[in-house]
Amino acid sequence: MAAAPHVDTAQLMELLSVSLGAYYSDFTVAAASENLTASQGKTLTVLRRGPAAMRALAETLGCDASNVTGIINRLEKRGLVHREPSASDRRVTNLVITPEGERVTDAIRERMRATHSGLNRLSDEDRDQLYELLERVFGARLTARPA
């Protein structure tokens, strides 16, 4: 009996692309339900992990700092984030999510029905395995908090 062929990197990348596209679509609709753009929702998601300096947030989001300024201005106007001076460097301003911003972030995650549906089809063991695999592939990005 011949061994099953191994999945190559291109196949994994294609599946990740499809998966992330579905996730992003679900996220965008959920963010819109809170009257936020996907970029604003993503910003709140990043800040939910902890405060971040503007430049570090821009790097995490993969965009220019000037774009982040506009995003933060709109989020701050809605009371979802606030700015505070860095304790270690007074030239730096940290961006901090507010309790209302946390509530909105949680509401977005709850409204991601397609993502929840897909993940709910996994057994506990499958979830553990998927988490472990994703952590091995992308864990360094998750633990690298924007500061």
Short mmCIF file of N, CA, C and O in Angstrom, two decimals:
data_model
loop_
_atom_site.label_atom_id
_atom_site.label_comp_id
_atom_site.label_asym_id
_atom_site.label_seq_id
_atom_site.Cartn_x
_atom_site.Cartn_y
_atom_site.Cartn_z
N MET A 1 0.85 -1.17 0.00
CA MET A 1 0.00 0.00 0.00
C MET A 1 0.90 1.24 0.00
O MET A 1 1.79 1.35 0.82
N ALA A 2 0.64 2.15 -0.93
CA ALA A 2 1.46 3.36 -1.05
C ALA A 2 1.06 4.37 0.02
O ALA A 2 -0.12 4.49 0.38
N ALA A 3 2.05 5.06 0.52
CA ALA A 3 1.81 6.08 1.53
C ALA A 3 1.11 7.28 0.87
O ALA A 3 1.34 7.58 -0.29
N ALA A 4 0.24 7.89 1.63
CA ALA A 4 -0.46 9.08 1.13
C ALA A 4 0.57 10.18 0.87
O ALA A 4 1.52 10.32 1.64
N PRO A 5 0.40 10.95 -0.20
CA PRO A 5 1.35 12.03 -0.48
C PRO A 5 1.27 13.10 0.61
O PRO A 5 0.20 13.34 1.17
N HIS A 6 2.41 13.69 0.89
CA HIS A 6 2.45 14.76 1.88
C HIS A 6 1.91 16.05 1.28
O HIS A 6 2.05 16.30 0.09
N VAL A 7 1.30 16.85 2.11
CA VAL A 7 0.81 18.16 1.69
C VAL A 7 2.01 19.07 1.58
O VAL A 7 2.83 19.16 2.50
N ASP A 8 2.13 19.76 0.45
CA ASP A 8 3.29 20.64 0.29
C ASP A 8 2.96 22.05 0.77
O ASP A 8 1.80 22.39 1.07
N THR A 9 3.98 22.88 0.85
CA THR A 9 3.83 24.24 1.36
C THR A 9 2.84 25.05 0.55
O THR A 9 2.04 25.82 1.11
N ALA A 10 2.85 24.90 -0.76
CA ALA A 10 1.91 25.65 -1.61
C ALA A 10 0.47 25.30 -1.26
O ALA A 10 -0.40 26.19 -1.23
N GLN A 11 0.20 24.03 -1.01
CA GLN A 11 -1.16 23.62 -0.65
C GLN A 11 -1.57 24.22 0.70
O GLN A 11 -2.70 24.67 0.88
N LEU A 12 -0.64 24.20 1.65
CA LEU A 12 -0.92 24.80 2.96
C LEU A 12 -1.17 26.30 2.83
O LEU A 12 -2.10 26.83 3.45
N MET A 13 -0.37 26.96 2.02
CA MET A 13 -0.54 28.40 1.84
C MET A 13 -1.89 28.71 1.20
O MET A 13 -2.55 29.68 1.57
N GLU A 14 -2.30 27.88 0.26
CA GLU A 14 -3.61 28.09 -0.38
C GLU A 14 -4.74 27.92 0.63
O GLU A 14 -5.68 28.72 0.68
N LEU A 15 -4.66 26.88 1.45
CA LEU A 15 -5.69 26.66 2.46
C LEU A 15 -5.69 27.78 3.50
O LEU A 15 -6.77 28.24 3.92
N LEU A 16 -4.52 28.26 3.89
CA LEU A 16 -4.45 29.39 4.80
C LEU A 16 -5.09 30.63 4.16
O LEU A 16 -5.82 31.37 4.82
N SER A 17 -4.83 30.83 2.88
CA SER A 17 -5.41 31.96 2.17
C SER A 17 -6.93 31.91 2.18
O SER A 17 -7.60 32.90 2.47
N VAL A 18 -7.48 30.75 1.88
CA VAL A 18 -8.93 30.58 1.88
C VAL A 18 -9.47 30.78 3.30
O VAL A 18 -10.48 31.47 3.51
N SER A 19 -8.80 30.19 4.29
CA SER A 19 -9.23 30.29 5.68
C SER A 19 -9.22 31.74 6.16
O SER A 19 -10.19 32.21 6.77
N LEU A 20 -8.13 32.43 5.87
CA LEU A 20 -8.02 33.81 6.31
C LEU A 20 -9.01 34.72 5.58
O LEU A 20 -9.54 35.67 6.16
N GLY A 21 -9.27 34.41 4.31
CA GLY A 21 -10.27 35.18 3.58
C GLY A 21 -11.64 35.04 4.21
O GLY A 21 -12.37 36.02 4.37
N ALA A 22 -11.99 33.82 4.58
CA ALA A 22 -13.29 33.57 5.23
C ALA A 22 -13.34 34.26 6.60
O ALA A 22 -14.35 34.90 6.95
N TYR A 23 -12.26 34.16 7.35
CA TYR A 23 -12.18 34.81 8.67
C TYR A 23 -12.31 36.33 8.51
O TYR A 23 -13.08 36.97 9.21
N TYR A 24 -11.55 36.90 7.57
CA TYR A 24 -11.56 38.34 7.38
C TYR A 24 -12.94 38.84 6.95
O TYR A 24 -13.41 39.87 7.43
N SER A 25 -13.60 38.09 6.09
CA SER A 25 -14.95 38.46 5.67
C SER A 25 -15.90 38.46 6.86
O SER A 25 -16.69 39.39 7.05
N ASP A 26 -15.83 37.41 7.66
CA ASP A 26 -16.66 37.29 8.86
C ASP A 26 -16.36 38.44 9.83
O ASP A 26 -17.27 39.08 10.37
N PHE A 27 -15.08 38.73 10.01
CA PHE A 27 -14.65 39.81 10.91
C PHE A 27 -15.15 41.16 10.41
O PHE A 27 -15.64 41.98 11.20
N THR A 28 -15.05 41.40 9.11
CA THR A 28 -15.46 42.68 8.53
C THR A 28 -16.95 42.92 8.75
O THR A 28 -17.37 44.03 9.12
N VAL A 29 -17.77 41.90 8.54
CA VAL A 29 -19.21 42.02 8.76
C VAL A 29 -19.50 42.27 10.24
O VAL A 29 -20.33 43.12 10.60
N ALA A 30 -18.81 41.55 11.11
CA ALA A 30 -19.02 41.72 12.55
C ALA A 30 -18.59 43.12 13.01
O ALA A 30 -19.28 43.76 13.82
N ALA A 31 -17.48 43.62 12.49
CA ALA A 31 -17.03 44.97 12.84
C ALA A 31 -18.03 46.01 12.35
O ALA A 31 -18.35 46.96 13.07
N ALA A 32 -18.55 45.81 11.15
CA ALA A 32 -19.54 46.74 10.59
C ALA A 32 -20.79 46.79 11.46
O ALA A 32 -21.44 47.84 11.57
N SER A 33 -21.13 45.67 12.10
CA SER A 33 -22.30 45.66 12.97
C SER A 33 -22.11 46.57 14.18
O SER A 33 -23.08 46.97 14.82
N GLU A 34 -20.86 46.90 14.47
CA GLU A 34 -20.54 47.85 15.55
C GLU A 34 -20.17 49.22 14.98
O GLU A 34 -19.55 50.04 15.66
N ASN A 35 -20.51 49.43 13.70
CA ASN A 35 -20.19 50.68 12.99
C ASN A 35 -18.70 50.99 12.97
O ASN A 35 -18.27 52.13 13.16
N LEU A 36 -17.92 49.93 12.74
CA LEU A 36 -16.47 50.06 12.63
C LEU A 36 -16.00 49.50 11.30
O LEU A 36 -16.61 48.57 10.76
N THR A 37 -14.91 50.03 10.80
CA THR A 37 -14.26 49.42 9.65
C THR A 37 -13.46 48.22 10.14
O THR A 37 -13.21 48.07 11.35
N ALA A 38 -13.05 47.38 9.21
CA ALA A 38 -12.21 46.24 9.57
C ALA A 38 -10.92 46.72 10.22
O ALA A 38 -10.44 46.12 11.19
N SER A 39 -10.35 47.80 9.71
CA SER A 39 -9.10 48.34 10.28
C SER A 39 -9.29 48.83 11.71
O SER A 39 -8.44 48.61 12.57
N GLN A 40 -10.42 49.46 11.96
CA GLN A 40 -10.71 49.90 13.33
C GLN A 40 -10.91 48.71 14.25
O GLN A 40 -10.41 48.68 15.38
N GLY A 41 -11.62 47.69 13.77
CA GLY A 41 -11.82 46.48 14.57
C GLY A 41 -10.51 45.78 14.86
O GLY A 41 -10.27 45.33 15.99
N LYS A 42 -9.65 45.66 13.85
CA LYS A 42 -8.36 45.02 14.03
C LYS A 42 -7.52 45.79 15.04
O LYS A 42 -6.85 45.21 15.89
N THR A 43 -7.57 47.10 14.98
CA THR A 43 -6.83 47.94 15.93
C THR A 43 -7.29 47.64 17.36
O THR A 43 -6.46 47.47 18.26
N LEU A 44 -8.60 47.56 17.56
CA LEU A 44 -9.10 47.24 18.90
C LEU A 44 -8.65 45.84 19.32
O LEU A 44 -8.28 45.64 20.49
N THR A 45 -8.65 44.90 18.39
CA THR A 45 -8.22 43.54 18.71
C THR A 45 -6.76 43.53 19.17
O THR A 45 -6.42 42.84 20.14
N VAL A 46 -5.92 44.28 18.49
CA VAL A 46 -4.50 44.35 18.87
C VAL A 46 -4.36 45.01 20.23
O VAL A 46 -3.63 44.51 21.10
N LEU A 47 -5.06 46.11 20.45
CA LEU A 47 -4.96 46.81 21.73
C LEU A 47 -5.58 46.02 22.87
O LEU A 47 -5.25 46.26 24.04
N ARG A 48 -6.45 45.08 22.56
CA ARG A 48 -7.04 44.21 23.60
C ARG A 48 -5.94 43.39 24.28
O ARG A 48 -6.07 43.00 25.43
N ARG A 49 -4.83 43.14 23.55
CA ARG A 49 -3.69 42.40 24.12
C ARG A 49 -2.87 43.25 25.06
O ARG A 49 -2.10 42.72 25.85
N GLY A 50 -2.97 44.57 24.95
CA GLY A 50 -2.21 45.46 25.81
C GLY A 50 -1.91 46.77 25.11
O GLY A 50 -2.04 46.88 23.89
N PRO A 51 -1.52 47.80 25.88
CA PRO A 51 -1.21 49.10 25.29
C PRO A 51 -0.10 48.99 24.24
O PRO A 51 0.74 48.09 24.30
N ALA A 52 -0.11 49.93 23.31
CA ALA A 52 0.91 49.94 22.26
C ALA A 52 1.24 51.38 21.88
O ALA A 52 0.38 52.25 21.90
N ALA A 53 2.49 51.59 21.54
CA ALA A 53 2.91 52.87 20.98
C ALA A 53 2.41 52.93 19.53
O ALA A 53 2.22 51.90 18.88
N MET A 54 2.22 54.14 19.03
CA MET A 54 1.68 54.33 17.69
C MET A 54 2.53 53.59 16.64
O MET A 54 2.00 52.90 15.78
N ARG A 55 3.84 53.74 16.69
CA ARG A 55 4.72 53.14 15.69
C ARG A 55 4.64 51.61 15.76
O ARG A 55 4.56 50.93 14.73
N ALA A 56 4.64 51.05 16.95
CA ALA A 56 4.54 49.60 17.10
C ALA A 56 3.20 49.09 16.60
O ALA A 56 3.13 48.03 15.96
N LEU A 57 2.15 49.84 16.86
CA LEU A 57 0.83 49.45 16.38
C LEU A 57 0.80 49.46 14.85
O LEU A 57 0.27 48.53 14.23
N ALA A 58 1.39 50.47 14.25
CA ALA A 58 1.46 50.55 12.79
C ALA A 58 2.20 49.35 12.22
O ALA A 58 1.77 48.75 11.23
N GLU A 59 3.30 48.95 12.85
CA GLU A 59 4.05 47.78 12.39
C GLU A 59 3.21 46.52 12.51
O GLU A 59 3.19 45.69 11.60
N THR A 60 2.52 46.36 13.62
CA THR A 60 1.68 45.18 13.83
C THR A 60 0.57 45.12 12.79
O THR A 60 0.25 44.05 12.27
N LEU A 61 -0.03 46.27 12.49
CA LEU A 61 -1.12 46.33 11.52
C LEU A 61 -0.62 46.31 10.08
O LEU A 61 -1.40 46.14 9.16
N GLY A 62 0.68 46.51 9.91
CA GLY A 62 1.26 46.51 8.56
C GLY A 62 0.84 47.72 7.75
O GLY A 62 0.57 47.61 6.55
N CYS A 63 0.78 48.88 8.40
CA CYS A 63 0.42 50.09 7.67
C CYS A 63 1.26 51.27 8.16
O CYS A 63 2.01 51.16 9.12
N ASP A 64 1.11 52.38 7.49
CA ASP A 64 1.84 53.59 7.82
C ASP A 64 1.30 54.21 9.10
O ASP A 64 0.09 54.16 9.36
N ALA A 65 2.19 54.82 9.88
CA ALA A 65 1.77 55.45 11.14
C ALA A 65 0.72 56.53 10.92
O ALA A 65 -0.15 56.74 11.76
N SER A 66 0.78 57.22 9.77
CA SER A 66 -0.22 58.27 9.50
C SER A 66 -1.62 57.66 9.36
O SER A 66 -2.61 58.29 9.75
N ASN A 67 -1.72 56.44 8.82
CA ASN A 67 -3.01 55.77 8.74
C ASN A 67 -3.53 55.42 10.14
O ASN A 67 -4.72 55.53 10.41
N VAL A 68 -2.62 54.99 11.00
CA VAL A 68 -3.01 54.62 12.36
C VAL A 68 -3.52 55.85 13.11
O VAL A 68 -4.47 55.76 13.88
N THR A 69 -2.92 57.00 12.85
CA THR A 69 -3.37 58.23 13.52
C THR A 69 -4.85 58.48 13.23
O THR A 69 -5.63 58.77 14.15
N GLY A 70 -5.25 58.35 11.99
CA GLY A 70 -6.66 58.55 11.63
C GLY A 70 -7.56 57.52 12.28
O GLY A 70 -8.65 57.86 12.77
N ILE A 71 -7.13 56.27 12.29
CA ILE A 71 -7.91 55.20 12.92
C ILE A 71 -8.08 55.50 14.40
O ILE A 71 -9.19 55.42 14.94
N ILE A 72 -6.98 55.84 15.07
CA ILE A 72 -7.02 56.11 16.51
C ILE A 72 -7.88 57.34 16.80
O ILE A 72 -8.66 57.35 17.76
N ASN A 73 -7.78 58.37 15.99
CA ASN A 73 -8.61 59.57 16.20
C ASN A 73 -10.09 59.21 16.19
O ASN A 73 -10.86 59.67 17.05
N ARG A 74 -10.50 58.37 15.24
CA ARG A 74 -11.92 57.99 15.15
C ARG A 74 -12.32 57.09 16.34
O ARG A 74 -13.42 57.25 16.89
N LEU A 75 -11.44 56.17 16.72
CA LEU A 75 -11.74 55.30 17.87
C LEU A 75 -11.78 56.10 19.17
O LEU A 75 -12.63 55.85 20.04
N GLU A 76 -10.89 57.05 19.29
CA GLU A 76 -10.86 57.88 20.50
C GLU A 76 -12.11 58.75 20.59
O GLU A 76 -12.68 58.91 21.68
N LYS A 77 -12.56 59.27 19.47
CA LYS A 77 -13.78 60.09 19.44
C LYS A 77 -14.99 59.30 19.93
O LYS A 77 -15.89 59.84 20.56
N ARG A 78 -14.98 57.99 19.66
CA ARG A 78 -16.08 57.13 20.11
C ARG A 78 -15.87 56.60 21.53
O ARG A 78 -16.69 55.85 22.05
N GLY A 79 -14.75 56.94 22.16
CA GLY A 79 -14.49 56.49 23.52
C GLY A 79 -14.02 55.05 23.62
O GLY A 79 -14.14 54.42 24.67
N LEU A 80 -13.47 54.51 22.52
CA LEU A 80 -13.04 53.11 22.51
C LEU A 80 -11.57 52.94 22.84
O LEU A 80 -11.14 51.85 23.24
N VAL A 81 -10.78 54.00 22.67
CA VAL A 81 -9.36 54.00 23.05
C VAL A 81 -9.04 55.37 23.62
O VAL A 81 -9.78 56.34 23.44
N HIS A 82 -7.93 55.43 24.33
CA HIS A 82 -7.41 56.73 24.75
C HIS A 82 -5.88 56.70 24.68
O HIS A 82 -5.28 55.63 24.63
N ARG A 83 -5.32 57.88 24.66
CA ARG A 83 -3.87 58.03 24.63
C ARG A 83 -3.39 58.33 26.04
O ARG A 83 -4.05 59.04 26.79
N GLU A 84 -2.21 57.79 26.36
CA GLU A 84 -1.59 58.13 27.63
C GLU A 84 -0.08 58.15 27.45
O GLU A 84 0.47 57.37 26.65
N PRO A 85 0.60 59.03 28.17
CA PRO A 85 2.05 59.11 28.02
C PRO A 85 2.73 57.83 28.53
O PRO A 85 2.27 57.22 29.50
N SER A 86 3.79 57.46 27.86
CA SER A 86 4.56 56.29 28.27
C SER A 86 5.27 56.60 29.58
O SER A 86 5.83 57.69 29.76
N ALA A 87 5.28 55.64 30.49
CA ALA A 87 5.97 55.82 31.76
C ALA A 87 7.48 55.79 31.58
O ALA A 87 8.23 56.40 32.36
N SER A 88 7.95 55.11 30.54
CA SER A 88 9.39 54.94 30.35
C SER A 88 10.01 55.96 29.38
O SER A 88 11.21 56.16 29.41
N ASP A 89 9.20 56.58 28.52
CA ASP A 89 9.72 57.52 27.53
C ASP A 89 8.67 58.57 27.26
O ASP A 89 7.68 58.31 26.57
N ARG A 90 8.87 59.76 27.78
CA ARG A 90 7.84 60.79 27.68
C ARG A 90 7.60 61.27 26.25
O ARG A 90 6.63 61.96 25.99
N ARG A 91 8.48 60.91 25.31
CA ARG A 91 8.26 61.26 23.90
C ARG A 91 7.24 60.33 23.25
O ARG A 91 6.73 60.62 22.18
N VAL A 92 6.95 59.22 23.91
CA VAL A 92 6.07 58.20 23.35
C VAL A 92 4.69 58.28 23.98
O VAL A 92 4.56 58.44 25.19
N THR A 93 3.69 58.16 23.14
CA THR A 93 2.31 58.08 23.62
C THR A 93 1.81 56.67 23.38
O THR A 93 1.92 56.15 22.27
N ASN A 94 1.30 56.05 24.43
CA ASN A 94 0.73 54.71 24.30
C ASN A 94 -0.77 54.82 24.02
O ASN A 94 -1.44 55.73 24.49
N LEU A 95 -1.24 53.86 23.26
CA LEU A 95 -2.66 53.75 22.96
C LEU A 95 -3.23 52.64 23.81
O LEU A 95 -2.67 51.55 23.87
N VAL A 96 -4.33 52.93 24.48
CA VAL A 96 -4.91 52.01 25.45
C VAL A 96 -6.39 51.82 25.14
O VAL A 96 -7.12 52.80 24.93
N ILE A 97 -6.84 50.58 25.12
CA ILE A 97 -8.26 50.31 24.89
C ILE A 97 -9.03 50.64 26.17
O ILE A 97 -8.55 50.43 27.28
N THR A 98 -10.22 51.19 26.01
CA THR A 98 -11.07 51.52 27.15
C THR A 98 -11.99 50.32 27.46
O THR A 98 -12.10 49.40 26.64
N PRO A 99 -12.66 50.34 28.60
CA PRO A 99 -13.62 49.27 28.86
C PRO A 99 -14.69 49.15 27.77
O PRO A 99 -15.09 48.05 27.40
N GLU A 100 -15.13 50.29 27.22
CA GLU A 100 -16.11 50.24 26.13
C GLU A 100 -15.48 49.62 24.88
O GLU A 100 -16.13 48.86 24.16
N GLY A 101 -14.21 49.91 24.63
CA GLY A 101 -13.50 49.29 23.51
C GLY A 101 -13.39 47.79 23.69
O GLY A 101 -13.53 47.02 22.73
N GLU A 102 -13.17 47.34 24.93
CA GLU A 102 -13.13 45.90 25.21
C GLU A 102 -14.49 45.27 24.96
O GLU A 102 -14.58 44.18 24.38
N ARG A 103 -15.56 45.97 25.37
CA ARG A 103 -16.91 45.44 25.14
C ARG A 103 -17.19 45.30 23.65
O ARG A 103 -17.70 44.28 23.21
N VAL A 104 -16.80 46.30 22.87
CA VAL A 104 -17.03 46.27 21.43
C VAL A 104 -16.21 45.14 20.79
O VAL A 104 -16.72 44.41 19.93
N THR A 105 -14.97 44.98 21.22
CA THR A 105 -14.13 43.90 20.69
C THR A 105 -14.76 42.54 20.98
O THR A 105 -14.82 41.67 20.10
N ASP A 106 -15.25 42.37 22.19
CA ASP A 106 -15.91 41.10 22.55
C ASP A 106 -17.18 40.89 21.71
O ASP A 106 -17.46 39.78 21.28
N ALA A 107 -17.92 41.97 21.47
CA ALA A 107 -19.14 41.87 20.66
C ALA A 107 -18.81 41.47 19.22
O ALA A 107 -19.52 40.65 18.62
N ILE A 108 -17.74 42.02 18.68
CA ILE A 108 -17.31 41.64 17.33
C ILE A 108 -16.99 40.16 17.28
O ILE A 108 -17.46 39.43 16.40
N ARG A 109 -16.21 39.69 18.23
CA ARG A 109 -15.84 38.27 18.25
C ARG A 109 -17.08 37.37 18.39
O ARG A 109 -17.16 36.32 17.76
N GLU A 110 -18.04 37.80 19.18
CA GLU A 110 -19.27 37.01 19.36
C GLU A 110 -20.09 36.94 18.09
O GLU A 110 -20.76 35.96 17.84
N ARG A 111 -20.05 38.00 17.29
CA ARG A 111 -20.86 38.06 16.06
C ARG A 111 -20.21 37.35 14.88
O ARG A 111 -20.79 37.31 13.80
N MET A 112 -19.05 36.79 15.06
CA MET A 112 -18.35 36.09 13.96
C MET A 112 -18.91 34.68 13.84
O MET A 112 -18.25 33.69 14.12
N ARG A 113 -20.15 34.60 13.38
CA ARG A 113 -20.89 33.34 13.37
C ARG A 113 -20.28 32.27 12.47
O ARG A 113 -20.23 31.10 12.83
N ALA A 114 -19.81 32.64 11.29
CA ALA A 114 -19.23 31.65 10.38
C ALA A 114 -17.96 31.05 10.99
O ALA A 114 -17.75 29.83 10.92
N THR A 115 -17.16 31.89 11.62
CA THR A 115 -15.93 31.39 12.26
C THR A 115 -16.27 30.49 13.44
O THR A 115 -15.70 29.41 13.58
N HIS A 116 -17.21 30.93 14.26
CA HIS A 116 -17.64 30.09 15.39
C HIS A 116 -18.18 28.76 14.90
O HIS A 116 -17.86 27.71 15.47
N SER A 117 -18.99 28.80 13.87
CA SER A 117 -19.59 27.58 13.33
C SER A 117 -18.51 26.60 12.88
O SER A 117 -18.58 25.40 13.18
N GLY A 118 -17.53 27.09 12.15
CA GLY A 118 -16.45 26.22 11.69
C GLY A 118 -15.65 25.63 12.83
O GLY A 118 -15.38 24.42 12.87
N LEU A 119 -15.29 26.47 13.78
CA LEU A 119 -14.49 25.98 14.91
C LEU A 119 -15.30 25.05 15.82
O LEU A 119 -14.73 24.12 16.41
N ASN A 120 -16.60 25.28 15.91
CA ASN A 120 -17.43 24.42 16.74
C ASN A 120 -17.58 23.01 16.19
O ASN A 120 -17.99 22.10 16.90
N ARG A 121 -17.26 22.82 14.91
CA ARG A 121 -17.30 21.48 14.33
C ARG A 121 -16.10 20.64 14.75
O ARG A 121 -16.08 19.43 14.52
N LEU A 122 -15.11 21.25 15.39
CA LEU A 122 -13.93 20.52 15.82
C LEU A 122 -14.15 19.91 17.20
O LEU A 122 -14.79 20.52 18.06
N SER A 123 -13.58 18.75 17.40
CA SER A 123 -13.59 18.15 18.74
C SER A 123 -12.61 18.93 19.63
O SER A 123 -11.79 19.71 19.13
N ASP A 124 -12.69 18.71 20.91
CA ASP A 124 -11.75 19.35 21.83
C ASP A 124 -10.31 19.00 21.46
O ASP A 124 -9.43 19.86 21.50
N GLU A 125 -10.08 17.75 21.09
CA GLU A 125 -8.73 17.31 20.73
C GLU A 125 -8.27 18.02 19.45
O GLU A 125 -7.11 18.43 19.35
N ASP A 126 -9.17 18.15 18.49
CA ASP A 126 -8.83 18.85 17.25
C ASP A 126 -8.51 20.32 17.52
O ASP A 126 -7.58 20.88 16.95
N ARG A 127 -9.30 20.93 18.39
CA ARG A 127 -9.04 22.34 18.75
C ARG A 127 -7.67 22.48 19.39
O ARG A 127 -6.92 23.40 19.06
N ASP A 128 -7.36 21.58 20.32
CA ASP A 128 -6.05 21.62 20.97
C ASP A 128 -4.93 21.48 19.94
O ASP A 128 -3.93 22.20 19.98
N GLN A 129 -5.11 20.55 19.01
CA GLN A 129 -4.09 20.31 17.99
C GLN A 129 -3.96 21.51 17.05
O GLN A 129 -2.85 21.93 16.72
N LEU A 130 -5.09 22.08 16.63
CA LEU A 130 -5.05 23.25 15.76
C LEU A 130 -4.35 24.41 16.47
O LEU A 130 -3.51 25.10 15.89
N TYR A 131 -4.68 24.63 17.73
CA TYR A 131 -4.06 25.70 18.50
C TYR A 131 -2.56 25.49 18.57
O TYR A 131 -1.77 26.41 18.35
N GLU A 132 -2.16 24.27 18.89
CA GLU A 132 -0.73 23.96 19.00
C GLU A 132 -0.01 24.21 17.67
O GLU A 132 1.07 24.81 17.64
N LEU A 133 -0.60 23.79 16.57
CA LEU A 133 0.02 23.98 15.26
C LEU A 133 0.12 25.46 14.89
O LEU A 133 1.15 25.94 14.43
N LEU A 134 -0.98 26.19 15.10
CA LEU A 134 -0.95 27.61 14.77
C LEU A 134 0.02 28.37 15.67
O LEU A 134 0.71 29.30 15.22
N GLU A 135 0.11 27.96 16.91
CA GLU A 135 1.06 28.59 17.83
C GLU A 135 2.49 28.33 17.38
O GLU A 135 3.35 29.22 17.44
N ARG A 136 2.76 27.13 16.90
CA ARG A 136 4.11 26.82 16.41
C ARG A 136 4.45 27.64 15.18
O ARG A 136 5.58 28.07 15.00
N VAL A 137 3.47 27.85 14.31
CA VAL A 137 3.72 28.60 13.08
C VAL A 137 3.76 30.10 13.33
O VAL A 137 4.63 30.80 12.84
N PHE A 138 2.81 30.62 14.10
CA PHE A 138 2.64 32.06 14.24
C PHE A 138 2.82 32.57 15.67
O PHE A 138 2.63 33.76 15.92
N GLY A 139 3.19 31.73 16.60
CA GLY A 139 3.25 32.10 18.01
C GLY A 139 4.13 33.28 18.32
O GLY A 139 3.81 34.09 19.19
N ALA A 140 5.24 33.42 17.62
CA ALA A 140 6.14 34.53 17.90
C ALA A 140 5.44 35.87 17.66
O ALA A 140 5.66 36.83 18.39
N ARG A 141 4.56 35.91 16.67
CA ARG A 141 3.83 37.15 16.40
C ARG A 141 2.80 37.44 17.49
O ARG A 141 2.54 38.58 17.82
N LEU A 142 2.22 36.39 18.03
CA LEU A 142 1.21 36.56 19.08
C LEU A 142 1.84 37.04 20.38
O LEU A 142 1.30 37.89 21.06
N THR A 143 2.99 36.47 20.72
CA THR A 143 3.63 36.83 21.99
C THR A 143 4.39 38.14 21.90
O THR A 143 4.69 38.74 22.92
N ALA A 144 4.70 38.61 20.69
CA ALA A 144 5.39 39.88 20.53
C ALA A 144 4.37 40.99 20.65
O ALA A 144 3.73 41.39 19.69
N ARG A 145 4.18 41.47 21.86
CA ARG A 145 3.20 42.52 22.11
C ARG A 145 3.72 43.85 21.60
O ARG A 145 4.87 44.20 21.80
N PRO A 146 2.87 44.61 20.94
CA PRO A 146 3.29 45.95 20.49
C PRO A 146 3.52 46.83 21.70
O PRO A 146 2.68 46.92 22.58
N ALA A 147 4.67 47.42 21.78
CA ALA A 147 4.98 48.29 22.94
C ALA A 147 5.58 49.60 22.49
O ALA A 147 6.00 49.76 21.40
#
